[in-house]
Short mmCIF file of C-alpha atoms in Angstrom, two decimals:
data_model
loop_
_atom_site.label_atom_id
_atom_site.label_comp_id
_atom_site.label_asym_id
_atom_site.label_seq_id
_atom_site.Cartn_x
_atom_site.Cartn_y
_atom_site.Cartn_z
CA MET A 1 115.84 69.40 95.20
CA ASN A 2 113.60 72.49 94.85
CA THR A 3 114.86 76.06 94.65
CA LEU A 4 114.04 76.91 98.26
CA ASN A 5 115.82 73.84 99.63
CA SER A 6 118.90 74.64 97.59
CA LYS A 7 119.12 78.05 99.28
CA ILE A 8 119.00 76.69 102.79
CA GLU A 9 122.41 76.05 104.28
CA GLN A 10 123.47 72.89 106.03
CA ASN A 11 122.75 74.59 109.39
CA PRO A 12 119.57 76.54 108.61
CA SER A 13 118.37 79.41 110.76
CA ILE A 14 115.01 79.33 112.49
CA ARG A 15 113.72 81.73 109.84
CA GLU A 16 114.79 79.39 107.04
CA ILE A 17 113.20 76.39 108.76
CA PHE A 18 109.96 78.33 109.12
CA GLN A 19 110.08 79.41 105.49
CA GLN A 20 110.41 75.76 104.50
CA ARG A 21 107.29 75.03 106.56
CA GLU A 22 105.55 77.87 104.70
CA HIS A 23 106.60 76.32 101.41
CA ASN A 24 105.07 72.98 102.44
CA PHE A 25 101.86 74.43 103.92
CA LEU A 26 100.77 77.41 101.80
CA SER A 27 98.42 76.92 98.91
CA ARG A 28 99.71 77.88 95.47
CA TYR A 29 97.85 81.19 95.86
CA GLY A 30 99.53 82.11 99.15
CA THR A 31 102.40 84.60 99.31
CA PRO A 32 105.64 83.04 100.61
CA SER A 33 107.72 85.27 102.84
CA THR A 34 110.76 84.53 100.67
CA SER A 35 109.17 86.89 98.12
CA GLY A 36 109.18 89.78 100.61
CA LYS A 37 111.39 92.56 99.25
CA ARG A 38 112.14 95.93 100.84
CA ARG A 39 112.78 99.34 99.32
CA HIS A 40 116.09 99.37 101.21
CA PRO A 41 117.58 95.90 101.74
CA ASP A 42 118.29 95.05 105.39
CA VAL A 43 121.97 94.76 106.25
CA ALA A 44 121.46 91.16 107.39
CA PRO A 45 118.34 88.94 107.27
CA ASP A 46 116.74 88.26 110.65
CA LYS A 47 117.73 84.83 111.95
CA ILE A 48 114.41 84.13 113.65
CA ARG A 49 111.67 86.15 111.94
CA THR A 50 110.52 86.04 108.33
CA PRO A 51 110.22 89.37 106.46
CA PHE A 52 106.46 89.56 107.12
CA GLN A 53 106.89 88.71 110.81
CA LEU A 54 109.53 91.43 111.04
CA ASP A 55 107.12 93.91 109.38
CA ARG A 56 104.46 93.04 111.95
CA ASP A 57 106.87 93.74 114.81
CA ARG A 58 108.10 97.01 113.30
CA ILE A 59 104.50 98.20 113.08
CA VAL A 60 103.57 97.15 116.63
CA TYR A 61 106.62 98.92 118.09
CA SER A 62 105.99 102.16 116.19
CA ASN A 63 104.79 105.40 117.77
CA ALA A 64 101.95 105.60 115.27
CA PHE A 65 100.60 102.23 116.40
CA ARG A 66 100.62 103.25 120.08
CA ARG A 67 98.76 106.46 119.25
CA LEU A 68 95.84 104.46 117.85
CA LYS A 69 94.59 103.78 121.39
CA TYR A 70 93.50 107.42 121.68
CA LYS A 71 92.01 107.83 118.20
CA THR A 72 88.27 107.65 117.51
CA GLN A 73 86.60 104.65 115.93
CA VAL A 74 82.97 105.86 116.00
CA PHE A 75 82.41 107.62 119.31
CA LEU A 76 84.52 110.71 119.87
CA SER A 77 87.02 110.21 122.75
CA PRO A 78 84.75 107.66 124.45
CA LEU A 79 84.72 107.81 128.25
CA GLY A 80 83.23 104.32 128.61
CA ASP A 81 85.86 101.61 129.02
CA HIS A 82 84.10 99.16 126.70
CA TYR A 83 83.83 101.28 123.56
CA ARG A 84 86.15 100.60 120.65
CA THR A 85 88.99 102.89 119.70
CA ARG A 86 91.04 102.83 116.51
CA LEU A 87 93.49 100.48 118.27
CA THR A 88 90.91 97.89 119.30
CA HIS A 89 89.41 98.10 115.81
CA THR A 90 92.85 97.33 114.38
CA LEU A 91 93.26 94.33 116.67
CA GLU A 92 89.85 92.97 115.66
CA VAL A 93 90.70 93.37 111.97
CA SER A 94 93.99 91.55 112.59
CA GLU A 95 92.29 88.66 114.38
CA THR A 96 89.69 88.33 111.62
CA ALA A 97 92.25 88.48 108.81
CA ARG A 98 94.50 85.91 110.50
CA ASN A 99 91.65 83.44 110.96
CA ILE A 100 90.55 83.76 107.33
CA ALA A 101 94.08 83.50 105.95
CA ARG A 102 94.83 80.43 108.05
CA ALA A 103 91.63 78.71 106.96
CA MET A 104 92.49 79.35 103.31
CA ARG A 105 96.11 78.18 103.74
CA LEU A 106 97.41 81.64 102.92
CA ASN A 107 100.17 83.61 104.66
CA GLU A 108 98.81 84.49 108.07
CA ASP A 109 101.83 86.69 108.92
CA LEU A 110 101.34 88.85 105.83
CA ALA A 111 97.63 89.30 106.55
CA GLU A 112 98.41 90.22 110.15
CA ALA A 113 101.08 92.77 109.23
CA VAL A 114 98.80 94.51 106.71
CA ALA A 115 95.92 94.55 109.21
CA LEU A 116 98.03 96.01 112.02
CA GLY A 117 99.33 98.78 109.74
CA HIS A 118 96.19 99.59 107.77
CA ASP A 119 95.00 102.54 109.89
CA LEU A 120 98.31 104.03 111.09
CA GLY A 121 97.59 107.20 109.12
CA HIS A 122 94.03 107.67 110.33
CA THR A 123 93.26 111.14 111.60
CA PRO A 124 92.03 112.08 115.06
CA PHE A 125 88.23 112.07 115.35
CA GLY A 126 87.79 109.26 112.83
CA HIS A 127 86.27 110.03 109.46
CA GLY A 128 85.26 113.46 110.72
CA GLY A 129 88.94 114.35 110.93
CA GLU A 130 89.56 112.87 107.50
CA THR A 131 86.73 114.95 106.04
CA ALA A 132 88.21 118.09 107.62
CA LEU A 133 91.64 117.49 106.02
CA ILE A 134 89.97 116.83 102.68
CA GLN A 135 88.28 120.22 103.04
CA VAL A 136 91.23 122.28 104.25
CA HIS A 137 94.28 120.42 102.91
CA SER A 138 93.51 118.45 99.73
CA SER A 139 90.50 116.83 98.09
CA ARG A 140 92.77 113.83 97.43
CA PHE A 141 93.66 113.20 101.08
CA THR A 142 92.87 109.65 102.25
CA HIS A 143 93.84 107.85 105.41
CA SER A 144 95.12 104.96 103.26
CA ASP A 145 97.65 107.19 101.52
CA GLN A 146 98.56 108.71 104.88
CA SER A 147 99.08 105.25 106.41
CA LEU A 148 101.58 104.44 103.67
CA ARG A 149 103.29 107.77 104.25
CA VAL A 150 103.58 106.96 107.95
CA VAL A 151 105.41 103.67 107.36
CA ASP A 152 107.51 105.03 104.49
CA VAL A 153 108.71 108.44 105.66
CA LEU A 154 107.22 109.67 108.96
CA GLU A 155 108.08 106.99 111.50
CA ASN A 156 111.52 106.58 113.04
CA ARG A 157 112.31 110.31 112.76
CA GLY A 158 111.92 110.30 109.00
CA LYS A 159 113.60 107.00 108.23
CA GLY A 160 110.35 105.06 108.00
CA LEU A 161 109.84 101.39 108.87
CA ASN A 162 111.19 99.98 105.59
CA LEU A 163 108.39 97.44 105.16
CA THR A 164 108.08 94.86 102.40
CA THR A 165 106.39 95.69 99.11
CA GLN A 166 103.48 93.32 99.84
CA VAL A 167 102.67 94.88 103.22
CA ARG A 168 102.93 98.42 101.85
CA ASP A 169 100.62 97.51 98.95
CA GLY A 170 98.06 95.98 101.32
CA ILE A 171 98.07 99.05 103.55
CA LEU A 172 97.58 101.40 100.60
CA LYS A 173 94.66 99.45 99.12
CA HIS A 174 92.77 98.39 102.24
CA SER A 175 90.07 101.06 102.17
CA LYS A 176 86.77 100.77 100.37
CA GLY A 177 84.81 103.80 101.56
CA PHE A 178 81.22 103.14 100.59
CA GLY A 179 82.19 101.17 97.49
CA ASN A 180 81.58 97.48 96.88
CA ILE A 181 82.55 95.21 99.76
CA ILE A 182 84.50 93.00 97.34
CA PRO A 183 85.32 95.22 94.33
CA ALA A 184 86.04 93.66 90.96
CA THR A 185 87.90 96.57 89.35
CA PRO A 186 91.48 95.50 88.43
CA GLY A 187 94.12 97.38 90.40
CA GLU A 188 91.65 98.62 93.02
CA THR A 189 92.60 95.94 95.49
CA ALA A 190 95.89 94.59 96.82
CA SER A 191 98.18 92.50 94.64
CA THR A 192 98.16 89.65 97.18
CA ILE A 193 95.19 87.58 98.33
CA GLU A 194 96.24 88.29 101.92
CA GLY A 195 95.99 92.04 101.31
CA ARG A 196 92.53 91.60 99.78
CA ILE A 197 91.46 89.59 102.80
CA VAL A 198 92.37 92.50 105.08
CA ARG A 199 90.09 94.75 103.01
CA VAL A 200 87.16 92.40 103.72
CA ALA A 201 88.24 91.76 107.33
CA ASP A 202 88.15 95.52 107.90
CA ILE A 203 84.49 95.72 106.99
CA ILE A 204 83.61 92.50 108.85
CA ALA A 205 85.17 94.02 111.97
CA TYR A 206 83.59 97.45 111.81
CA LEU A 207 80.12 96.23 110.85
CA ASN A 208 80.12 94.10 113.96
CA HIS A 209 81.77 96.32 116.53
CA ASP A 210 80.19 99.57 115.37
CA LEU A 211 76.77 97.95 115.67
CA ASP A 212 77.76 96.64 119.10
CA ASP A 213 78.94 100.07 120.29
CA ALA A 214 75.90 101.86 118.85
CA LEU A 215 73.62 99.51 120.79
CA ARG A 216 75.70 99.98 123.93
CA GLY A 217 75.54 103.76 123.55
CA LYS A 218 71.78 103.63 122.84
CA VAL A 219 72.24 105.44 119.55
CA ILE A 220 70.06 102.65 118.11
CA PHE A 221 68.01 99.82 119.60
CA ARG A 222 67.85 96.14 118.70
CA ASP A 223 64.38 96.31 117.20
CA GLU A 224 65.66 98.88 114.67
CA VAL A 225 68.26 96.54 113.17
CA PRO A 226 66.96 95.26 109.80
CA ASP A 227 65.40 91.84 110.17
CA ILE A 228 67.41 90.32 107.32
CA CYS A 229 70.65 91.16 109.15
CA THR A 230 69.56 89.27 112.24
CA ARG A 231 68.19 86.31 110.29
CA LYS A 232 71.06 85.89 107.85
CA LEU A 233 74.02 87.02 109.96
CA GLY A 234 73.09 86.29 113.58
CA LYS A 235 71.82 87.95 116.73
CA THR A 236 75.16 88.38 118.53
CA HIS A 237 78.55 89.84 117.69
CA SER A 238 80.23 86.43 117.68
CA ALA A 239 77.50 84.84 115.57
CA ARG A 240 77.67 87.60 112.95
CA ALA A 241 81.47 87.50 112.79
CA SER A 242 81.50 83.71 112.45
CA THR A 243 78.90 83.80 109.70
CA MET A 244 80.78 86.40 107.66
CA MET A 245 84.14 84.63 108.01
CA GLU A 246 82.70 81.21 107.21
CA GLN A 247 80.82 82.48 104.17
CA LEU A 248 83.98 84.16 102.85
CA VAL A 249 86.09 81.02 103.39
CA TYR A 250 83.62 78.55 101.89
CA ASN A 251 82.59 80.67 98.90
CA SER A 252 86.09 81.75 97.85
CA GLY A 253 88.42 79.74 95.67
CA PRO A 254 90.15 79.31 92.31
CA GLN A 255 88.35 80.47 89.17
CA ASN A 256 90.07 80.35 85.79
CA GLY A 257 93.50 80.19 87.41
CA GLU A 258 92.85 83.04 89.89
CA PHE A 259 91.83 82.96 93.53
CA ILE A 260 88.57 84.90 93.85
CA LEU A 261 87.17 86.15 97.15
CA SER A 262 83.42 85.77 97.33
CA MET A 263 80.55 85.47 99.78
CA GLY A 264 77.19 83.83 99.52
CA GLU A 265 74.59 86.03 97.87
CA GLU A 266 72.38 86.19 100.97
CA THR A 267 75.29 87.08 103.26
CA MET A 268 76.50 89.79 100.92
CA GLU A 269 73.00 91.25 100.71
CA ALA A 270 72.65 91.29 104.50
CA MET A 271 76.08 92.89 104.97
CA THR A 272 75.30 95.59 102.40
CA ILE A 273 72.00 96.38 104.12
CA LEU A 274 73.68 96.46 107.54
CA ARG A 275 76.35 98.85 106.29
CA LYS A 276 73.72 101.17 104.81
CA PHE A 277 71.79 101.03 108.09
CA LEU A 278 74.90 102.00 110.09
CA PHE A 279 75.70 104.89 107.77
CA GLU A 280 72.18 106.28 108.04
CA LYS A 281 71.34 105.55 111.66
CA VAL A 282 74.74 105.67 113.39
CA TYR A 283 77.50 107.51 111.50
CA ARG A 284 75.10 110.24 110.32
CA SER A 285 72.97 110.28 113.45
CA PRO A 286 72.69 113.61 115.30
CA ALA A 287 74.50 112.16 118.33
CA VAL A 288 77.56 111.10 116.34
CA HIS A 289 77.56 113.55 113.45
CA GLY A 290 77.10 116.56 115.71
CA GLU A 291 80.32 115.79 117.55
CA PHE A 292 82.18 115.27 114.28
CA VAL A 293 81.09 118.75 113.13
CA LYS A 294 82.71 120.17 116.27
CA ALA A 295 85.81 118.03 115.72
CA LYS A 296 86.18 119.32 112.16
CA LYS A 297 86.43 122.86 113.55
CA VAL A 298 89.29 121.73 115.78
CA ILE A 299 91.18 120.18 112.84
CA ILE A 300 90.64 123.20 110.60
CA GLY A 301 91.64 125.61 113.37
CA LEU A 302 94.88 123.75 114.07
CA TYR A 303 95.68 123.47 110.37
CA LYS A 304 95.33 127.22 109.81
CA TYR A 305 97.34 127.98 112.95
CA PHE A 306 100.31 125.84 111.90
CA MET A 307 100.24 127.26 108.37
CA GLU A 308 100.72 130.67 109.95
CA ASN A 309 103.16 129.48 112.64
CA PRO A 310 105.59 126.92 111.17
CA ASP A 311 107.94 127.23 114.14
CA GLU A 312 105.18 125.88 116.37
CA MET A 313 104.63 123.04 113.94
CA GLN A 314 108.32 122.17 114.20
CA LYS A 315 107.92 121.82 117.97
CA GLU A 316 105.04 119.39 117.48
CA LEU A 317 107.05 117.33 114.99
CA GLU A 318 109.80 117.00 117.57
CA LYS A 319 107.36 115.95 120.30
CA MET A 320 106.01 113.23 118.00
CA GLU A 321 109.56 112.08 117.17
CA MET A 322 109.02 112.77 113.48
CA ALA A 323 111.52 114.28 111.03
CA PRO A 324 111.68 118.10 111.13
CA TRP A 325 110.10 120.02 108.30
CA ASP A 326 112.49 120.49 105.39
CA SER A 327 111.13 122.99 102.87
CA ALA A 328 113.36 121.46 100.19
CA LYS A 329 111.53 118.13 100.54
CA ASN A 330 107.98 119.06 101.55
CA LYS A 331 105.67 121.97 101.13
CA LEU A 332 104.60 123.48 104.43
CA LYS A 333 101.03 122.26 104.06
CA ARG A 334 102.23 118.68 103.59
CA SER A 335 104.05 118.70 106.94
CA VAL A 336 101.14 120.48 108.63
CA CYS A 337 98.86 117.71 107.40
CA ASP A 338 101.33 115.08 108.70
CA VAL A 339 101.37 116.65 112.15
CA ILE A 340 97.60 116.90 112.47
CA ALA A 341 96.86 113.46 111.03
CA SER A 342 99.30 111.97 113.55
CA MET A 343 97.62 113.51 116.60
CA THR A 344 95.36 111.61 118.94
CA ASP A 345 91.91 112.94 119.80
CA ARG A 346 92.89 114.05 123.28
CA TYR A 347 96.13 115.67 122.11
CA ALA A 348 94.34 117.69 119.43
CA LEU A 349 91.65 118.82 121.88
CA LYS A 350 94.19 119.78 124.53
CA LEU A 351 96.33 121.69 122.03
CA TYR A 352 93.32 123.48 120.56
CA ALA A 353 92.21 124.54 124.05
CA ARG A 354 95.70 125.85 124.87
CA LEU A 355 95.95 127.82 121.63
CA PHE A 356 92.44 129.23 121.34
CA PHE A 357 90.73 129.17 124.75
CA PRO A 358 91.26 132.12 127.12
CA ASN A 359 93.62 131.41 129.99
CA PRO A 360 92.80 133.64 133.01
CA LEU A 361 95.89 135.06 134.67
CA VAL A 362 94.31 135.17 138.14
#
């Protein structure tokens, strides 16, 4: 009898039955949910959900997750119903990561939990907001670090979500910036294969939907898209997504005792070219970048206001159901950053207008 079987009682719970199924199905490189450990042990294990399934649910029911629906993906506070927001981006990353993990016989629940939590700390106004906090708060600010802070200490009125080590690690190491799509530097990526998959799923998702939204918004036109991207990846959103996922699944596998994520050389080249094209023609285009410049002024203005008016910041913390500022635990600027990074686009704009725009009395 193996170790897992010996732990299961004569009348196993649904969770234990599912964990036995995991044990039978997962490849040797997958992460079993029995390995999921928390910073603060739960009083009693869930009878139905595994630790990674419980993490997924804690994330989905958090305030930070709900706020993603009004945070920018590419287009600032889009009025069109069909443009992506940070929430729909997160859902597309989750769907992509789940499909890849399932195909590789890895832990689908772990990949899903990491994907759903990866952008919880993203600022309003997308990367424009992140750039503003780097400028005014700290050169070391990243939305990845902030996402971990959200799940560890900001949610649940300061108690955090108490997620497993594997999910927290995946959230922290999901971002790649403009670095290699699949980096090889030890320690740069998640400790689990599922967490590393989310890192790739993130870029698969945004390459596809940002291109789709840019075409819809007429920021670019189809004949501008590099020919190699159309030939090697596909002409439609679904074709490109399928190509990228399939190439990752079929080119990845064990090498010298490790599971290595890889893509075909031609696919990787096309993805790299597409990403460069989007940075130059979409993210830095006058139509998009100009709005981000305005958004940065909003972030910086709010930051300076709260630094000078901590009592007002305390009111915002209460509205967001976050722990009140405690000067013994956090410097003022840390809590100011937490408040602003947690805001949605529309909330930040409305607050900025109330604080700084004239309000006629008659």
